[in-house]
Coordinates of C-alpha atoms and ligand atoms in Angstrom, one line a residue:
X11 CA 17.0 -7.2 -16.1
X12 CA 17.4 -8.6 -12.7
X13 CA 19.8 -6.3 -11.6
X14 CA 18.4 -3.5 -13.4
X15 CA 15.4 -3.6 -11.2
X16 CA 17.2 -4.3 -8.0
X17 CA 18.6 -1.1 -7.7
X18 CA 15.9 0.8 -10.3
X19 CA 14.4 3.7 -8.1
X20 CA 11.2 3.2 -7.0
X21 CA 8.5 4.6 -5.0
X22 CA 5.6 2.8 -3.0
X23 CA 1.9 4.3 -2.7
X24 CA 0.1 1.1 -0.9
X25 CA 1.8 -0.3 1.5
X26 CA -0.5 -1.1 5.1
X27 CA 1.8 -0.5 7.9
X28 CA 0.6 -3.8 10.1
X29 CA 0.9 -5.9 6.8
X30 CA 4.7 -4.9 7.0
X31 CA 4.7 -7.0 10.3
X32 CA 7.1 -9.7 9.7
X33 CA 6.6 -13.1 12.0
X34 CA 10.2 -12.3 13.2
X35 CA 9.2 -9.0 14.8
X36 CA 5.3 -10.6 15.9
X37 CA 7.6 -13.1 18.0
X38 CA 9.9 -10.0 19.6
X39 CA 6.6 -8.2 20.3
X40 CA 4.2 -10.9 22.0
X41 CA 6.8 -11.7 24.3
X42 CA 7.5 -8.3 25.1
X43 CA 4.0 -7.7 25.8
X44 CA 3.6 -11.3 26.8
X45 CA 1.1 -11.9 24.5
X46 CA 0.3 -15.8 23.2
X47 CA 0.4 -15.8 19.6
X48 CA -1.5 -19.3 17.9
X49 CA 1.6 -20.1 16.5
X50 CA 4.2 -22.4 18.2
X51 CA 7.6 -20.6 15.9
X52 CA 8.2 -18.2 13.4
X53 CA 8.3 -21.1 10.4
X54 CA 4.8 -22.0 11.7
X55 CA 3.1 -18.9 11.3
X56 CA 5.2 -18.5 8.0
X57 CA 3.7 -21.6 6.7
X58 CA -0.1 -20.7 8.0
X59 CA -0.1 -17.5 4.9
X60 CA -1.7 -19.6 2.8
X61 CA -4.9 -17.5 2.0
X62 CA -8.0 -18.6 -0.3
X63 CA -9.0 -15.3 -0.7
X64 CA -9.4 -11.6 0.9
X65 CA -11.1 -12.4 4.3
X66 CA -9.1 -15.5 4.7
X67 CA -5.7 -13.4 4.8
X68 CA -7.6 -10.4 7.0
X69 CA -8.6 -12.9 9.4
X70 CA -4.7 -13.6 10.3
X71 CA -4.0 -10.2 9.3
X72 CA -5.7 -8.5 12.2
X73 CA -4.4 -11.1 15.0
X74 CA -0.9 -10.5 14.3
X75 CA -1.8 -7.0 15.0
X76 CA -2.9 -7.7 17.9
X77 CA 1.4 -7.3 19.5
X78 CA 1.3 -3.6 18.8
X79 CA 0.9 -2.1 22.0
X80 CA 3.4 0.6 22.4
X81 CA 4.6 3.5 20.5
X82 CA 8.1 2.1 20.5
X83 CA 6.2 -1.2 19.2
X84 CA 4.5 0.9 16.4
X85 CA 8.4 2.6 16.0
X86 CA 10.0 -1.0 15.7
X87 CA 7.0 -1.8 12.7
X88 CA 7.8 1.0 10.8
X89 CA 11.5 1.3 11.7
X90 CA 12.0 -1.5 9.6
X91 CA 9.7 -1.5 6.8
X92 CA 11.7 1.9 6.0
X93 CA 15.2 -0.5 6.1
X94 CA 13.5 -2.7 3.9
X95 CA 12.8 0.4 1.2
X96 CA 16.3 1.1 1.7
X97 CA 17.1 -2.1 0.4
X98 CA 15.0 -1.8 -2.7
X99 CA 15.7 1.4 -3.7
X100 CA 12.3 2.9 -2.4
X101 CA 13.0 6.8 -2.8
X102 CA 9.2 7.7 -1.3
X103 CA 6.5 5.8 0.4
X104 CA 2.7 6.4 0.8
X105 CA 1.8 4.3 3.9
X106 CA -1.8 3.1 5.1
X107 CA -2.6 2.1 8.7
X108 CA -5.5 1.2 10.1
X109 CA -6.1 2.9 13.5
X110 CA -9.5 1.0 14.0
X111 CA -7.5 -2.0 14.3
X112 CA -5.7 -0.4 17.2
X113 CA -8.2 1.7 18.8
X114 CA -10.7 -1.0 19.1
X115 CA -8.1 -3.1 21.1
X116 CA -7.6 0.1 23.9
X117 CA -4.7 1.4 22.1
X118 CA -4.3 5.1 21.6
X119 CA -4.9 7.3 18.5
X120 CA -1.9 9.1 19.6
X121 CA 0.2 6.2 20.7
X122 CA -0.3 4.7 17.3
X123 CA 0.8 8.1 15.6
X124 CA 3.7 9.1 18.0
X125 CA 5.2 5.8 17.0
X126 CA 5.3 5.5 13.3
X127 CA 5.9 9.5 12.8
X128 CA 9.0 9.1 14.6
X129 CA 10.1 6.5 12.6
X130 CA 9.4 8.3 9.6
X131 CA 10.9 11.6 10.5
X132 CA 14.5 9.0 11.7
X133 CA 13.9 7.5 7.9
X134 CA 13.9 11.1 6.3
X135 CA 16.9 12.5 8.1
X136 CA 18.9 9.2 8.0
X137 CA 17.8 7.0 4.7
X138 CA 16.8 9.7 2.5
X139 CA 13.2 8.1 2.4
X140 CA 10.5 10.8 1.8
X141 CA 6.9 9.4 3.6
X142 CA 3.4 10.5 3.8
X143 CA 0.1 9.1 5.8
X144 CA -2.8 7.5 4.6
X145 CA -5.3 6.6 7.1
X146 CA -7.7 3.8 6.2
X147 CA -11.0 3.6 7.5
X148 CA -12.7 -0.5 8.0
X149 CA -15.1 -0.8 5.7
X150 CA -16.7 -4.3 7.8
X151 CA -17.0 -1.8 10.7
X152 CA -19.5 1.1 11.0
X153 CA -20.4 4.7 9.6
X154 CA -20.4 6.3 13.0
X155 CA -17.1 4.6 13.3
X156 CA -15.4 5.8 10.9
X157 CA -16.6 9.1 11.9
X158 CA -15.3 8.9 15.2
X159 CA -11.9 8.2 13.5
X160 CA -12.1 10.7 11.3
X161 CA -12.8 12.9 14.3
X162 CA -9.4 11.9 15.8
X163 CA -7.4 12.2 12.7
X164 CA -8.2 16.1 12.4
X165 CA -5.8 16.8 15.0
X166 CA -3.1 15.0 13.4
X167 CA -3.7 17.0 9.3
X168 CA 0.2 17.9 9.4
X169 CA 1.1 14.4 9.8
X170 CA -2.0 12.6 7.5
X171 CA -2.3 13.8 3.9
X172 CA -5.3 11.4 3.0
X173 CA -7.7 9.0 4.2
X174 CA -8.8 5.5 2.2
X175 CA -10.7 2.8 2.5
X176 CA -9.8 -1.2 3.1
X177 CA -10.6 -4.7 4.5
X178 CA -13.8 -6.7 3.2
X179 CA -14.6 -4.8 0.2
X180 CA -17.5 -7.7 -0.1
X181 CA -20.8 -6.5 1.4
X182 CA -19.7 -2.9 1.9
X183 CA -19.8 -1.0 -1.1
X184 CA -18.0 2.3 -1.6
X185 CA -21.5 4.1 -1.0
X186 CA -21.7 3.0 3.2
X187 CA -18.6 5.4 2.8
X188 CA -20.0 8.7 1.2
X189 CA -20.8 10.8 4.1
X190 CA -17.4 10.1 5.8
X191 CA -15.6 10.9 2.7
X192 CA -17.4 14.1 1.8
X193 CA -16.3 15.1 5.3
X194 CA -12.9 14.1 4.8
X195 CA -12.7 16.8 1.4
X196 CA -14.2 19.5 3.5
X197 CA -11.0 19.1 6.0
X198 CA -8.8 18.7 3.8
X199 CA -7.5 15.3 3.2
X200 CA -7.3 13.7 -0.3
X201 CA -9.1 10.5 -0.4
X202 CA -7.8 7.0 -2.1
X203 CA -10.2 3.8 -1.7
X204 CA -9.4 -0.1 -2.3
X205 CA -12.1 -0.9 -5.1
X206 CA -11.8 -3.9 -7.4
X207 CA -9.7 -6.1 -6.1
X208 CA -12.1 -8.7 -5.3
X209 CA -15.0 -7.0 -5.6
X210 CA -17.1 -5.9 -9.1
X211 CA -15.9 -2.8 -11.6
X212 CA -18.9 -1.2 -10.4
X213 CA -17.1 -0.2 -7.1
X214 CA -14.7 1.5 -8.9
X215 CA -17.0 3.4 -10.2
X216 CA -18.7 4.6 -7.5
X217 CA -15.5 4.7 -5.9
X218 CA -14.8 7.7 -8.3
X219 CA -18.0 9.2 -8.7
X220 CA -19.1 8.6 -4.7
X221 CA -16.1 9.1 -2.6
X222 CA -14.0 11.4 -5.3
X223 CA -11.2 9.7 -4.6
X224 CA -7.5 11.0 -6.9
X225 CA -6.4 6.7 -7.0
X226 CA -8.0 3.6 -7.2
X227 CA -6.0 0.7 -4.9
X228 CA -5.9 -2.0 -7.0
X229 CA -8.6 -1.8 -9.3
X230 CA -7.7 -4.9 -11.4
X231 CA -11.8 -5.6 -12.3
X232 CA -12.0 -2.9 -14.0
X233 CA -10.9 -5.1 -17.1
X234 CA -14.8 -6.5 -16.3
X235 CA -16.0 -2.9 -17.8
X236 CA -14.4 -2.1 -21.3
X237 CA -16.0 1.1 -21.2
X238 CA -14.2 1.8 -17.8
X239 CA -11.1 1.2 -18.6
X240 CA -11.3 3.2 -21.5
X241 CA -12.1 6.2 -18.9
X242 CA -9.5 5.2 -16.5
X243 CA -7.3 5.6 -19.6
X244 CA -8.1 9.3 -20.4
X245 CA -8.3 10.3 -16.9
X246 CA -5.4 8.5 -15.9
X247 CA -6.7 7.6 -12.8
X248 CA -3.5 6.0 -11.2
X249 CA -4.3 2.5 -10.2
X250 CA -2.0 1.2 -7.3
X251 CA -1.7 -2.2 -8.3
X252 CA 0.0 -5.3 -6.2
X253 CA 0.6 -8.2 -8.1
X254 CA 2.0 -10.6 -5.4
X255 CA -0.7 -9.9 -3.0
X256 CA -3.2 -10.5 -6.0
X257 CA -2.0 -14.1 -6.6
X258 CA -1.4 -14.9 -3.2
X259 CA -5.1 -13.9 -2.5
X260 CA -6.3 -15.7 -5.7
X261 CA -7.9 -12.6 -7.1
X262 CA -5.7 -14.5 -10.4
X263 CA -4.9 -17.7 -9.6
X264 CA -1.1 -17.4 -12.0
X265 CA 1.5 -14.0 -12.4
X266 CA 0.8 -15.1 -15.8
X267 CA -3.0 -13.8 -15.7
X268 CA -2.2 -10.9 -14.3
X269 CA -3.7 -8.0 -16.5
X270 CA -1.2 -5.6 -15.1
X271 CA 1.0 -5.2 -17.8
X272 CA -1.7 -5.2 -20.6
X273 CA -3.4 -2.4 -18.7
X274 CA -0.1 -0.5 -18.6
X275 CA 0.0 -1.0 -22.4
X276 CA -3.2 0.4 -22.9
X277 CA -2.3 3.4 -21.5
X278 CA -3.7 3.3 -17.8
X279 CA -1.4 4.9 -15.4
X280 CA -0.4 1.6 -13.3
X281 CA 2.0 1.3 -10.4
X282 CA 3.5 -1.6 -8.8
X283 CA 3.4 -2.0 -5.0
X284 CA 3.4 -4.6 -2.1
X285 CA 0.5 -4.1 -0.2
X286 CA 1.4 -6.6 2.6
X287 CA 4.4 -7.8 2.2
X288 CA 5.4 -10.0 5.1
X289 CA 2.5 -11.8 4.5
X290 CA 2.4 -11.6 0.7
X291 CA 6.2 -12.8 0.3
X292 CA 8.1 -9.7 -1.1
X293 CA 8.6 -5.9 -0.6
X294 CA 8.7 -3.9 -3.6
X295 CA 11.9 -5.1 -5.6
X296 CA 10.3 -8.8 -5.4
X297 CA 6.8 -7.6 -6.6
X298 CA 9.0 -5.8 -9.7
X299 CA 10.6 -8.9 -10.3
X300 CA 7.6 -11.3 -10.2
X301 CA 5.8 -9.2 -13.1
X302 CA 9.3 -9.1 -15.1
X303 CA 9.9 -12.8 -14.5
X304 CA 6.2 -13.7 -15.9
X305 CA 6.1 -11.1 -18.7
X306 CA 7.9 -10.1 -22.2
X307 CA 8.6 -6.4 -20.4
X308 CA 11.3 -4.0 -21.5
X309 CA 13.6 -2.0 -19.0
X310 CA 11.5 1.0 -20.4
X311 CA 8.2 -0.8 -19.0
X312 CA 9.8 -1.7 -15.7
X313 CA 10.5 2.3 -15.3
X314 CA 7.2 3.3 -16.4
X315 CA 5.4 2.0 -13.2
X316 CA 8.0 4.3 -11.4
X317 CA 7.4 7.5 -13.5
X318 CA 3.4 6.3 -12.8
X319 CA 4.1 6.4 -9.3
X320 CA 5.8 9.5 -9.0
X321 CA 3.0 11.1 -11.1
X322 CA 0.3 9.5 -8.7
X323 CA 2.0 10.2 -5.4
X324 CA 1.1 12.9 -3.1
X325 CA 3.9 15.0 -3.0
X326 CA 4.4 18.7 -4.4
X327 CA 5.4 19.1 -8.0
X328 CA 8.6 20.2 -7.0
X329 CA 9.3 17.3 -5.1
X330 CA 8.2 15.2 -8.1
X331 CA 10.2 16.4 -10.6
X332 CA 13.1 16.1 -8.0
X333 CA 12.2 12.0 -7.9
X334 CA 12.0 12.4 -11.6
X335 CA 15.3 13.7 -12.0
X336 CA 17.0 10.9 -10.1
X337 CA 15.1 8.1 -12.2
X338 CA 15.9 9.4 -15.1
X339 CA 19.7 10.1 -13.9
X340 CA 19.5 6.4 -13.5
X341 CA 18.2 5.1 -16.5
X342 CA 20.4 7.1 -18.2
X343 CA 23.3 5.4 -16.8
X344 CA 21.9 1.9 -17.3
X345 CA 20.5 2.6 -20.7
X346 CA 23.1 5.1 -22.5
X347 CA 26.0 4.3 -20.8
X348 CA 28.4 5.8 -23.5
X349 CA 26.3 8.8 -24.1
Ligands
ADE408 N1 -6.0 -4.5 4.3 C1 -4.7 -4.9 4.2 N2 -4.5 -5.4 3.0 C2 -5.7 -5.3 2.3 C3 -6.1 -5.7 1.0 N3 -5.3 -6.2 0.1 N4 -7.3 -5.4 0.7 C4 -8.2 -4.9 1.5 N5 -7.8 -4.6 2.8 C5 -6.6 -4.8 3.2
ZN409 ZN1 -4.2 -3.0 0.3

């Protein structure tokens, strides 16, 4: 099984760029900018990702940020997240960023852009690695604000495909959100918001019936709501589900609790994915090989979350069945050898 998933094909639809930020490349970065990070060596901040829950791990989330300064800086970020999909056998990735993170610290829209979109087009032409934007808007920070960044992305529609929502899903309800998002589907962009990872079913809800969004970014409450996850079911609203990040942030205090796998068995259309995975402690082959280490799963189950994902992902059909085709070159290979 081990190997198996190693090299299965896989594809990644939540991913935030900064949480890619490894304390390696932090280090590189505050001293180019000659920025003074709180920690005294790379093991040190290593050891400081313990989290207790959501806010706790934002907190040191957004101050490591803080280094990205440049748009070779915001190359470098993604530059290397895209080697690391390489590695695991990541055929396409959905990224999030959060430009408020940047743009509140004096950094340009278009700084932050120029950076990762070159990147991206260097990963297409030389790793094979199809890529599309999400931008996600704050939810601890205003309305108006996330107007104003809406504002800035419509300039940059050939580059962004969708808009979502992250941070402290606590206190700030899918409904602060409504307006922006309505505005969002009249431009244009599909919409995608994180709902139910910490916070009740009832923002999952609303995440469908307020903001219209196509997937749900973790979504593991929704277990709270029978009733919903019997809907999620026959709508098969994709869930992007990220099962190291979940433990790590206590949303289940064991792999073993996880409901991941139980979900995927009753028929929800679940995907597996890293979320932040310097800080999390594994890209996407580790966050494969967590669930298969905790659970009875098949190599058909394993390949299930990629067929999800290529379903759920953003591309054109014909670029779907294309990602298809090369899965299923693959498990015929692993699975029918002599056939
Ligand atoms: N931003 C980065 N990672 C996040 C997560 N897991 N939940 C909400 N906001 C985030
Ligand atoms: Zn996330």
């Amino acid at each position: 099984m081990e190997s198996f998933i190693r090299t299965l094909p896989k594809v990644e639809l939540h991913v935030h760029i900064e949480g890619t930020l490894e304390p390696e490349l932090m280090f590189e970065l505050a001293q180019r900018n000659q920025i003074t990070l709180p920690y005294a060596s790379v093991e040190e901040a290593r050891a400081a990702y313990q989290f207790e829950d959501l806010q706790s791990f934002l907190d040191m989330y957004y101050l490591g940020a803080g280094v990205l300064q440049t748009e070779q800086d915001f190359y470098d970020l993604t530059w290397a997240y895209l080697l690391r999909c390489q590695h695991d056998h990541v055929m396409h990735t959905e990224i999030f960023f959060d430009p408020q993170t940047h743009t509140e610290r004096g950094i340009a829209f278009q700084t932050v852009m120029a950076g990762m979109t070159r990147a991206l087009a260097d990963g297409e032409q030389q790793l094979d690695i199809s890529s599309r934007l999400i931008l996600c808007f704050l939810r601890h920070l205003s309305e108006a604000a996330a107007f104003e960044t809406l504002a800035q992305a419509m300039s940059y529609q050939e580059y962004i495909i969708g808009v979502g929502l992250d941070s402290s899903e606590r206190g700030h309800p899918p409904e602060k959100f409504r307006r922006v998002f309505e505005k969002a589907h009249d431009a244009g962009f599909l919409t995608v918001a994180h709902a139910g990872e910490e916070g009740p079913a009832s923002n999952i809800r609303d995440a469908l019936s307020m903001l219209r969004v196509s997937r749900i970014d973790h979504g593991v409450q929704c277990t709270q709501d029978p009733e919903l996850v019997r809907a999620l079911a026959e709508s098969q609203t994709p869930l992007t589900v990220c099962p190291l990040s979940n433990v790590k942030l206590r949303v289940f205090e064991d792999m073993a609790d996880h409901n991941l796998v139980d979900l995927l068995r009753q028929g929800l259309c679940v995907t597996i994915n890293s979320d932040d995975p310097a800080y999390f402690g594994g890209y996407m082959t580790d966050n494969f090989l967590a669930v298969a280490e905790s659970f009875e799963v098949t190599k058909e189950e394993m390949a299930a979350f990629t067929t999800n994902a290529i379903r759920a992902s953003f591309l054109p059909d014909e670029e779907k069945a294309k990602l298809q085709q090369r899965l299923d070159h693959y498990l015929q290979v692993q699975l029918h050898p002599i056939l």
